[in-house]
Coordinates of C-alpha atoms in Angstrom, one line a residue:
M1 CA -139.0 55.8 -23.2
K2 CA -135.8 55.5 -21.2
D3 CA -134.5 52.7 -23.5
T4 CA -135.0 54.8 -26.6
Q5 CA -133.0 57.6 -25.1
Q6 CA -130.3 55.2 -23.9
K7 CA -129.8 54.1 -27.5
H8 CA -128.2 57.5 -28.1
L9 CA -125.5 57.4 -25.4
W10 CA -122.0 58.0 -26.8
W11 CA -120.7 54.5 -25.8
Q12 CA -123.5 52.9 -27.8
E13 CA -123.3 54.9 -30.9
G14 CA -119.5 55.2 -31.2
V15 CA -116.4 53.1 -31.8
I16 CA -113.8 52.5 -29.0
Y17 CA -110.1 52.4 -29.8
Q18 CA -107.7 50.6 -27.5
I19 CA -104.2 52.0 -27.0
Y20 CA -101.4 50.0 -25.3
P21 CA -99.5 53.1 -24.1
R22 CA -95.9 51.6 -24.2
S23 CA -96.3 51.0 -27.9
Y24 CA -98.3 53.9 -29.4
Q25 CA -95.8 56.8 -29.6
D26 CA -92.6 57.7 -27.8
S27 CA -92.2 61.5 -27.4
N28 CA -89.0 61.6 -25.3
G29 CA -86.7 59.1 -27.1
D30 CA -86.5 56.4 -24.3
G31 CA -88.0 53.7 -26.6
V32 CA -91.3 53.5 -24.7
G33 CA -94.6 55.2 -25.6
D34 CA -96.0 57.8 -23.3
L35 CA -98.8 60.3 -22.8
Q36 CA -97.3 63.2 -24.8
G37 CA -96.8 60.6 -27.6
I38 CA -100.6 59.8 -27.5
I39 CA -101.4 63.6 -27.6
Q40 CA -99.2 63.9 -30.7
R41 CA -101.2 61.2 -32.5
L42 CA -104.8 62.2 -31.5
E43 CA -105.4 63.5 -35.0
H44 CA -104.9 60.0 -36.4
I45 CA -107.6 58.7 -34.0
K46 CA -109.9 61.6 -34.7
S47 CA -109.6 61.1 -38.4
L48 CA -110.9 57.6 -38.1
C49 CA -114.1 59.0 -36.5
I50 CA -113.4 57.2 -33.2
K51 CA -115.6 58.2 -30.3
A52 CA -113.6 56.9 -27.3
I53 CA -110.1 55.9 -26.5
W54 CA -109.4 53.2 -23.9
I55 CA -105.8 53.3 -22.6
S56 CA -104.2 50.3 -20.8
P57 CA -102.8 51.1 -17.3
L58 CA -100.7 54.3 -16.9
F59 CA -100.4 54.2 -13.1
S60 CA -97.4 53.9 -10.8
S61 CA -96.1 50.4 -11.0
P62 CA -92.9 48.3 -10.6
M63 CA -93.9 46.9 -14.1
A64 CA -93.7 43.2 -13.2
D65 CA -96.8 42.8 -15.4
F66 CA -96.3 46.0 -17.5
G67 CA -98.7 48.2 -15.4
Y68 CA -101.2 45.6 -14.3
D69 CA -99.4 45.6 -10.9
I70 CA -100.3 49.0 -9.5
S71 CA -98.4 50.6 -6.5
D72 CA -100.5 53.8 -6.6
Y73 CA -103.9 54.0 -8.2
C74 CA -104.0 57.8 -8.2
D75 CA -100.6 58.7 -9.8
I76 CA -99.0 58.4 -13.2
H77 CA -95.9 56.2 -13.8
P78 CA -93.0 58.6 -14.7
L79 CA -92.3 56.3 -17.7
F80 CA -95.5 57.7 -19.3
G81 CA -95.2 61.3 -18.0
S82 CA -96.8 63.2 -15.1
M83 CA -100.3 64.0 -13.9
D84 CA -100.0 67.3 -15.8
D85 CA -99.4 65.3 -19.0
F86 CA -102.5 63.2 -18.2
D87 CA -104.6 66.3 -17.6
E88 CA -103.4 67.7 -20.9
L89 CA -104.3 64.5 -22.7
L90 CA -107.8 64.4 -21.1
Q91 CA -108.4 68.0 -22.2
A92 CA -107.0 67.3 -25.7
V93 CA -109.3 64.3 -26.1
H94 CA -112.3 66.2 -24.9
D95 CA -111.4 69.2 -27.2
R96 CA -111.7 66.8 -30.1
D97 CA -115.2 65.6 -28.9
M98 CA -113.9 62.2 -27.9
K99 CA -114.1 60.3 -24.6
L100 CA -111.3 58.8 -22.5
I101 CA -111.7 55.4 -20.8
L102 CA -109.1 54.3 -18.2
D103 CA -108.0 50.7 -17.3
L104 CA -109.0 50.0 -13.7
V105 CA -107.3 47.0 -12.1
P106 CA -109.3 46.3 -8.9
N107 CA -108.6 42.6 -8.4
H108 CA -105.0 42.9 -7.2
T109 CA -102.3 45.4 -6.5
S110 CA -98.5 45.4 -6.7
D111 CA -96.7 43.8 -3.7
E112 CA -95.1 47.2 -3.5
H113 CA -98.4 49.0 -2.9
P114 CA -98.5 50.6 0.6
W115 CA -101.7 48.6 1.4
F116 CA -99.9 45.3 0.9
K117 CA -96.7 46.5 2.7
E118 CA -98.9 47.2 5.7
S119 CA -100.8 44.0 5.3
R120 CA -97.6 42.0 5.1
S121 CA -96.0 43.7 8.1
S122 CA -97.8 41.7 10.8
K123 CA -100.9 39.4 11.4
D124 CA -102.6 42.1 13.5
N125 CA -102.0 45.0 11.2
P126 CA -105.3 46.8 10.4
K127 CA -104.8 46.1 6.7
R128 CA -104.1 42.4 7.1
D129 CA -107.6 41.5 6.0
W130 CA -107.3 43.7 2.9
Y131 CA -105.6 40.7 1.2
I132 CA -106.3 37.0 1.3
W133 CA -104.0 35.4 3.9
K134 CA -104.3 31.7 5.0
D135 CA -102.5 29.3 7.2
A136 CA -100.7 26.3 5.7
N137 CA -102.4 23.0 6.0
E138 CA -101.3 20.7 8.9
D139 CA -98.7 19.1 6.6
G140 CA -97.4 22.5 5.6
S141 CA -99.0 22.4 2.2
E142 CA -100.8 25.3 0.5
P143 CA -104.4 26.1 1.6
N144 CA -105.9 24.6 -1.6
N145 CA -105.0 23.6 -5.2
W146 CA -105.6 26.9 -6.9
L147 CA -103.3 27.8 -9.8
A148 CA -102.0 31.2 -11.0
M149 CA -102.8 32.4 -14.5
F150 CA -99.1 33.0 -15.2
G151 CA -98.0 29.5 -14.1
G152 CA -97.4 27.7 -10.9
S153 CA -99.3 27.8 -7.6
A154 CA -101.6 30.8 -6.8
W155 CA -100.2 30.7 -3.2
E156 CA -97.0 32.4 -2.0
W157 CA -95.5 31.7 1.4
D158 CA -94.6 34.7 3.5
E159 CA -91.7 33.8 5.8
H160 CA -92.2 36.9 8.1
T161 CA -95.8 36.2 9.1
Q162 CA -95.8 32.5 8.5
Q163 CA -98.9 32.5 6.2
Y164 CA -99.7 32.1 2.5
Y165 CA -101.2 34.9 0.4
Y166 CA -103.3 34.4 -2.7
H167 CA -102.3 35.8 -6.1
A168 CA -104.3 34.9 -9.3
F169 CA -101.4 36.2 -11.5
L170 CA -97.8 36.9 -10.5
K171 CA -96.6 36.6 -6.9
E172 CA -95.9 40.3 -7.2
Q173 CA -99.7 40.8 -7.8
P174 CA -101.4 39.9 -4.5
D175 CA -105.3 39.7 -4.8
L176 CA -107.3 42.1 -2.7
N177 CA -109.9 40.8 -0.4
W178 CA -113.1 42.2 -1.9
R179 CA -115.2 40.8 0.9
N180 CA -113.7 43.5 3.1
P181 CA -115.9 46.7 3.1
E182 CA -112.9 48.9 3.6
V183 CA -111.3 47.5 0.4
Q184 CA -114.5 48.2 -1.5
E185 CA -114.7 51.8 -0.3
A186 CA -111.0 52.4 -1.0
M187 CA -111.4 51.2 -4.6
L188 CA -114.6 53.1 -5.1
D189 CA -112.7 56.2 -3.9
V190 CA -110.1 55.5 -6.6
M191 CA -112.9 55.5 -9.2
R192 CA -114.2 58.8 -7.8
F193 CA -110.7 60.4 -8.0
W194 CA -110.6 59.8 -11.8
L195 CA -114.2 60.5 -12.4
D196 CA -113.8 63.9 -10.6
K197 CA -111.0 64.6 -13.1
G198 CA -113.4 64.1 -15.9
V199 CA -112.5 60.5 -17.1
D200 CA -115.5 59.1 -19.0
G201 CA -115.4 55.5 -17.9
F202 CA -113.4 52.4 -17.0
R203 CA -112.5 49.1 -18.5
V204 CA -112.4 46.9 -15.4
D205 CA -109.6 44.3 -15.5
V206 CA -110.5 40.6 -14.8
M207 CA -113.9 41.6 -13.4
W208 CA -114.9 37.9 -12.9
H209 CA -111.9 37.3 -10.6
M210 CA -112.8 39.8 -8.0
I211 CA -114.5 37.6 -5.4
K212 CA -113.3 34.1 -4.4
D213 CA -115.2 31.2 -2.7
E214 CA -115.4 32.0 1.0
Q215 CA -114.6 28.3 1.9
L216 CA -111.6 28.3 -0.5
R217 CA -112.7 24.9 -1.9
D218 CA -110.4 23.0 -4.3
N219 CA -111.0 23.7 -8.0
P220 CA -112.0 20.6 -10.0
V221 CA -109.6 19.0 -12.5
N222 CA -110.2 19.9 -16.1
P223 CA -110.7 16.7 -18.0
H224 CA -110.1 18.4 -21.4
Y225 CA -106.7 19.9 -20.5
K226 CA -104.0 19.5 -23.3
A227 CA -100.3 19.7 -22.8
H228 CA -99.9 22.7 -25.1
Q229 CA -102.2 24.9 -22.9
A230 CA -101.2 27.2 -20.1
T231 CA -100.8 25.3 -16.8
Y232 CA -103.7 27.3 -15.4
E233 CA -106.0 25.3 -17.6
K234 CA -105.3 22.1 -15.7
L235 CA -108.1 23.1 -13.3
I236 CA -111.6 24.5 -13.8
P237 CA -111.6 27.8 -11.8
A238 CA -115.1 27.0 -10.3
Y239 CA -114.3 28.4 -6.9
S240 CA -111.5 31.0 -7.7
T241 CA -113.6 33.1 -10.2
D242 CA -117.2 34.1 -11.1
Q243 CA -118.7 33.8 -7.6
P244 CA -122.3 35.0 -7.2
E245 CA -121.2 37.8 -4.8
V246 CA -119.1 39.5 -7.5
H247 CA -122.4 41.0 -8.9
D248 CA -122.9 43.0 -5.6
I249 CA -119.4 44.5 -6.2
V250 CA -120.1 45.4 -9.8
H251 CA -123.4 46.9 -8.8
K252 CA -121.6 49.2 -6.2
M253 CA -119.2 50.3 -9.0
R254 CA -122.1 51.0 -11.3
K255 CA -123.7 53.1 -8.6
V256 CA -120.6 55.3 -8.4
L257 CA -120.6 55.7 -12.2
D258 CA -124.3 56.5 -12.2
S259 CA -123.8 59.4 -9.7
Y260 CA -121.9 61.1 -12.5
D261 CA -123.2 62.2 -15.9
E262 CA -123.0 59.7 -18.8
R263 CA -120.0 57.6 -17.5
M264 CA -119.6 54.0 -18.4
M265 CA -118.0 50.7 -17.4
I266 CA -116.7 47.9 -19.5
G267 CA -115.9 44.5 -17.8
E268 CA -113.2 42.2 -18.9
I269 CA -114.8 38.8 -18.6
Y270 CA -113.7 35.6 -20.3
L271 CA -116.8 33.4 -19.7
P272 CA -119.4 31.5 -21.8
I273 CA -122.3 33.5 -23.1
H274 CA -124.9 32.5 -20.4
K275 CA -122.5 33.5 -17.6
L276 CA -121.3 36.7 -19.4
M277 CA -124.9 38.0 -19.5
T278 CA -125.2 38.0 -15.7
Y279 CA -122.6 40.8 -15.6
Y280 CA -125.2 43.2 -17.1
G281 CA -126.8 43.0 -13.7
T282 CA -130.4 42.9 -12.6
D283 CA -132.3 45.7 -14.3
K284 CA -129.1 46.8 -16.0
S285 CA -127.4 47.5 -12.7
G286 CA -124.0 45.9 -13.7
A287 CA -121.4 46.7 -16.4
H288 CA -122.7 48.7 -19.3
L289 CA -120.6 46.5 -21.6
P290 CA -119.4 43.1 -20.4
F291 CA -116.7 42.5 -23.0
N292 CA -117.8 40.0 -25.6
F293 CA -114.7 38.0 -26.7
L294 CA -116.5 35.5 -28.9
L295 CA -114.7 36.5 -32.1
L296 CA -111.4 36.0 -30.4
S297 CA -112.0 32.4 -29.4
I298 CA -114.1 30.6 -32.0
D299 CA -113.0 29.2 -35.4
W300 CA -113.2 31.5 -38.4
D301 CA -116.1 29.6 -39.9
A302 CA -119.3 31.2 -41.2
T303 CA -121.6 28.6 -39.6
E304 CA -120.0 28.8 -36.2
I305 CA -119.7 32.6 -36.2
S306 CA -123.4 33.0 -37.3
S307 CA -124.5 30.5 -34.6
N308 CA -122.5 32.4 -31.9
I309 CA -123.8 35.8 -33.0
N310 CA -127.4 34.5 -32.8
Q311 CA -126.8 32.9 -29.4
Y312 CA -125.3 36.1 -28.1
E313 CA -128.1 38.3 -29.5
G314 CA -130.7 35.9 -28.1
A315 CA -129.2 35.8 -24.6
L316 CA -128.9 39.6 -24.1
P317 CA -131.1 40.8 -21.3
N318 CA -133.8 43.3 -22.0
G319 CA -132.1 46.6 -22.7
G320 CA -128.6 45.0 -22.6
W321 CA -126.3 46.6 -25.2
P322 CA -124.1 44.3 -27.3
N323 CA -120.4 44.8 -28.1
W324 CA -117.7 43.1 -30.3
V325 CA -114.0 42.8 -30.2
L326 CA -111.5 41.4 -32.8
G327 CA -108.3 41.9 -30.8
N328 CA -106.6 43.2 -27.7
H329 CA -103.3 43.3 -25.8
D330 CA -103.7 39.7 -24.6
Q331 CA -104.7 38.0 -27.8
P332 CA -103.0 37.3 -31.2
R333 CA -103.8 40.0 -33.8
I334 CA -106.7 39.4 -36.2
T335 CA -104.4 39.6 -39.2
S336 CA -102.2 36.9 -37.8
R337 CA -105.2 34.7 -37.0
V338 CA -107.1 34.9 -40.3
G339 CA -104.7 36.4 -42.8
K340 CA -104.4 39.7 -44.7
A341 CA -107.3 39.2 -47.0
Q342 CA -109.8 37.9 -44.4
A343 CA -108.7 40.8 -42.0
R344 CA -110.6 43.1 -44.4
V345 CA -113.7 40.9 -44.1
A346 CA -113.2 40.8 -40.3
A347 CA -113.2 44.6 -40.3
M348 CA -116.5 44.7 -42.1
L349 CA -117.9 42.2 -39.7
L350 CA -116.8 44.1 -36.6
L351 CA -118.1 47.4 -37.9
T352 CA -121.5 46.2 -39.1
L353 CA -122.6 44.0 -36.2
R354 CA -125.1 45.4 -33.8
G355 CA -123.4 46.9 -30.7
T356 CA -120.3 48.8 -29.8
P357 CA -117.1 47.8 -31.6
T358 CA -113.6 48.0 -30.0
I359 CA -110.6 48.3 -32.4
Y360 CA -107.1 47.4 -31.1
Y361 CA -104.4 49.9 -32.2
G362 CA -102.7 48.9 -35.4
D363 CA -105.5 46.6 -36.6
E364 CA -106.6 49.6 -38.8
I365 CA -103.4 49.1 -40.8
G366 CA -103.4 45.3 -40.7
M367 CA -100.5 44.9 -38.2
R368 CA -99.5 41.3 -37.5
D369 CA -98.0 39.6 -34.5
V370 CA -94.2 40.2 -34.6
P371 CA -91.9 37.2 -33.9
I372 CA -90.0 38.0 -30.7
P373 CA -86.8 35.9 -30.3
P374 CA -86.8 33.9 -27.0
D375 CA -84.0 36.0 -25.5
E376 CA -86.1 39.2 -26.1
V377 CA -89.3 38.0 -24.5
Q378 CA -90.5 40.4 -21.8
D379 CA -94.0 39.2 -21.0
P380 CA -94.2 37.3 -17.7
Q381 CA -96.8 34.9 -19.2
G382 CA -94.2 33.9 -21.8
L383 CA -91.3 33.9 -19.4
N384 CA -93.0 31.8 -16.7
M385 CA -94.2 29.1 -19.1
P386 CA -91.3 28.8 -21.6
G387 CA -91.8 26.4 -24.5
L388 CA -95.6 26.9 -24.7
N389 CA -95.4 30.0 -27.0
L390 CA -97.7 32.0 -24.7
S391 CA -95.9 35.4 -24.7
R392 CA -98.2 38.3 -25.5
D393 CA -95.3 40.5 -26.7
P394 CA -95.9 39.7 -30.4
Q395 CA -99.3 41.6 -30.3
R396 CA -97.9 44.5 -28.2
T397 CA -95.2 45.8 -30.6
P398 CA -94.9 49.5 -31.5
M399 CA -97.3 51.2 -33.8
Q400 CA -96.0 51.5 -37.4
W401 CA -96.4 55.1 -38.4
D402 CA -94.1 55.6 -41.3
R403 CA -91.1 54.4 -43.3
S404 CA -88.4 56.1 -41.2
E405 CA -86.1 54.5 -38.7
N406 CA -88.1 52.7 -35.9
A407 CA -91.3 53.3 -37.9
G408 CA -91.7 56.9 -36.6
F409 CA -92.5 55.4 -33.2
S410 CA -89.3 56.5 -31.4
E411 CA -85.9 58.1 -32.0
S412 CA -84.3 55.2 -30.1
K413 CA -84.5 51.5 -30.2
P414 CA -88.1 50.5 -29.3
W415 CA -88.8 48.4 -26.2
L416 CA -90.0 45.6 -28.5
R417 CA -88.8 45.0 -32.0
L418 CA -90.6 46.0 -35.2
P419 CA -91.5 43.6 -38.0
E420 CA -89.2 43.4 -41.1
D421 CA -91.9 44.9 -43.4
Y422 CA -92.8 48.0 -41.4
R423 CA -91.5 50.2 -44.2
R424 CA -94.3 48.8 -46.4
V425 CA -97.0 48.4 -43.6
N426 CA -97.5 51.7 -41.9
V427 CA -99.9 54.5 -41.5
K428 CA -98.2 57.0 -43.9
T429 CA -98.0 54.4 -46.8
Q430 CA -101.6 53.5 -46.4
L431 CA -102.8 57.1 -46.2
E432 CA -101.5 57.3 -49.8
D433 CA -103.3 54.1 -50.9
E434 CA -107.0 54.4 -51.5
F435 CA -107.2 50.5 -51.5
S436 CA -105.4 50.0 -48.2
I437 CA -107.0 48.3 -45.2
Y438 CA -106.7 51.7 -43.4
A439 CA -108.9 53.3 -46.2
L440 CA -111.4 50.5 -45.7
Y441 CA -111.5 51.0 -41.9
K442 CA -112.0 54.7 -42.4
R443 CA -114.9 54.3 -44.8
L444 CA -116.5 51.6 -42.7
I445 CA -116.5 53.7 -39.6
K446 CA -117.7 56.8 -41.5
L447 CA -120.6 54.8 -43.0
R448 CA -121.4 53.3 -39.6
Q449 CA -121.5 56.7 -37.9
E450 CA -123.6 58.2 -40.7
E451 CA -126.3 55.5 -40.9
P452 CA -128.5 54.9 -37.9
A453 CA -129.3 51.4 -39.2
L454 CA -125.6 50.5 -38.7
H455 CA -124.9 52.1 -35.3
I456 CA -128.2 51.7 -33.4
G457 CA -130.4 49.6 -35.8
D458 CA -131.6 46.1 -35.3
Y459 CA -129.9 42.9 -36.4
R460 CA -131.5 39.9 -38.1
P461 CA -129.7 36.9 -39.5
V462 CA -130.3 35.8 -43.1
V463 CA -130.0 32.2 -44.0
A464 CA -126.9 31.5 -46.1
S465 CA -124.8 28.4 -46.6
S466 CA -121.2 28.3 -45.5
P467 CA -118.7 29.9 -46.2
L468 CA -121.1 32.9 -46.4
L469 CA -122.2 34.9 -43.5
A470 CA -125.3 37.1 -44.1
Y471 CA -127.4 39.4 -42.0
L472 CA -129.5 42.6 -42.0
R473 CA -129.1 45.8 -40.1
Y474 CA -132.2 48.0 -40.2
T475 CA -134.4 50.7 -38.8
S476 CA -138.0 51.4 -39.7
D477 CA -136.9 53.3 -42.9
Q478 CA -133.5 51.9 -43.8
R479 CA -132.0 48.5 -44.5
F480 CA -128.5 47.1 -45.2
L481 CA -127.7 43.6 -46.2
I482 CA -124.2 42.5 -45.2
L483 CA -122.6 39.5 -47.1
L484 CA -119.3 38.2 -45.9
N485 CA -117.3 35.4 -47.7
L486 CA -115.2 33.8 -44.9
S487 CA -113.2 31.7 -47.3
H488 CA -110.7 32.2 -50.1
K489 CA -113.0 30.6 -52.7
P490 CA -115.8 32.2 -54.6
C491 CA -119.4 31.6 -53.4
H492 CA -122.9 32.4 -54.4
F493 CA -125.8 34.0 -52.4
A494 CA -129.2 33.0 -53.8
P495 CA -131.7 32.9 -51.0
E496 CA -134.9 31.0 -51.5
H497 CA -137.2 33.0 -49.2
F498 CA -135.6 36.4 -49.2
N499 CA -136.0 38.8 -52.2
F500 CA -133.6 41.7 -52.3
E501 CA -132.6 44.6 -54.5
G502 CA -130.1 47.3 -53.7
T503 CA -126.8 49.0 -54.4
I504 CA -123.3 47.9 -53.2
E505 CA -122.3 50.7 -50.8
I506 CA -118.9 49.4 -49.6
D507 CA -117.0 46.3 -50.9
T508 CA -113.7 44.8 -50.1
L509 CA -113.4 44.9 -53.9
P510 CA -114.0 48.6 -54.4
E511 CA -114.5 48.1 -58.2
R512 CA -117.9 46.6 -57.4
E513 CA -119.2 49.6 -55.5
G514 CA -122.2 51.4 -56.9
A515 CA -123.4 48.3 -58.8
T516 CA -127.0 47.3 -58.4
V517 CA -127.7 43.7 -57.3
S518 CA -130.9 41.8 -56.9
K519 CA -132.2 38.3 -56.2
H520 CA -128.7 36.7 -56.1
V521 CA -125.1 37.8 -56.1
S522 CA -121.7 36.0 -56.5
L523 CA -118.8 36.9 -54.3
S524 CA -115.1 36.4 -54.9
G525 CA -113.0 34.7 -52.2
D526 CA -112.3 37.0 -49.3
E527 CA -115.0 39.4 -50.4
G528 CA -117.4 41.3 -48.1
M529 CA -120.1 43.7 -49.2
I530 CA -122.6 46.1 -47.6
I531 CA -125.7 46.5 -49.8
R532 CA -128.0 49.4 -49.3
L533 CA -131.4 47.8 -49.9
K534 CA -134.2 49.6 -51.8

């Protein structure tokens, strides 16, 4: 009985919308987005029928990694506003019957966090063991061969105490020692602080990094490494990530959430399907939604996508709820990856698959990656590995609201540049165009929310030859057939062992909507359709 009731929790039925706060709306003219800016734009989000907003980090930070280096977990960075502004935002979100999910960054702090300053002050400081400190090898070399995600070694020498500390990202982001019970309790208290305020959940940053091999064994060499990849890829992170004990930590976090009413946790985890599934935890005692990034990493090919969907669905533990993502602040935008026409098909895919969809701000208007000249790059990943084109700035550019100067984002020059075509590609222009991608997103989400078959129904693949992707979403009394042409060429759906008859409910070619189809149907290039079956 519990499983049936759980199907109706808000995070299973609704759509999540990710905001990168620097880039959503600037309210005070400093060129950077802020909390009051988000408040100003809540009606846009509400009008899309979004259930929950996830906001990337807002906390006190020196901004070495744009907020993912936190110096105070329980305070707001002045760039974004004050705690009063946050409280106002939380209230405004709840007043609109939406939920607020915060980004929690428990793997590492800033090197300016008071915890690290204490830890660094001396070898016998009580907080020394809150971080990962190790002696140099006898020859003076680093404790092992581990590499940092943002380039170079993951070990930084501290002259004062004559030891190395470990950092999976920048040297300004030392990793916490999650084997220390005091660290665990301190971070669980951070969660309680925000949950007591009324926050509805957390997206947990780099969840799979949180525990490291106790013996600090060398990582094996990656035989498939290519020169164009990030230097981090030279090794397989077998000992620096995804250790068995991480699940004990995730379980402790889950227990904190479960002590509150209807709160949830998303885990950021870039791992193969079989490893990802372990983060649901035994008897669903782990993350509610271990982020599923399959659609970010595989080729845009019907056979491969269908195969991966089926593998993912087949691997889900009993009662595990699926989720899907097309883009985020770390990955190229979907429109840049598959093109404008296929971005519409991608939207239909995201919003009709079984499970919780997450939309990245700007995807609803088809925003593309913006070329950032080398001398304007700000992302440390891009700066630390020049020449590899790894900057994440292009997908973090300001939201394009209207045709006015700076796209209605700010009265001043934005922190990152806008694209040349923002006067054509923006929210206001698309609001006036019933055939815009924004109109499509709005209709897809509305249909999804209205039809139980689409938001809590079952999924079943339908055999179709590439470039066509076909599947059913259904409940006991309702069925939808989804057909998606993942190519620019026309194709035909004429299944041998599947008879169907129904009405086209939504089509990327709206002219076809309302038409009755049966037995077989032809699709134009870049066409997707949702058919309500009789």
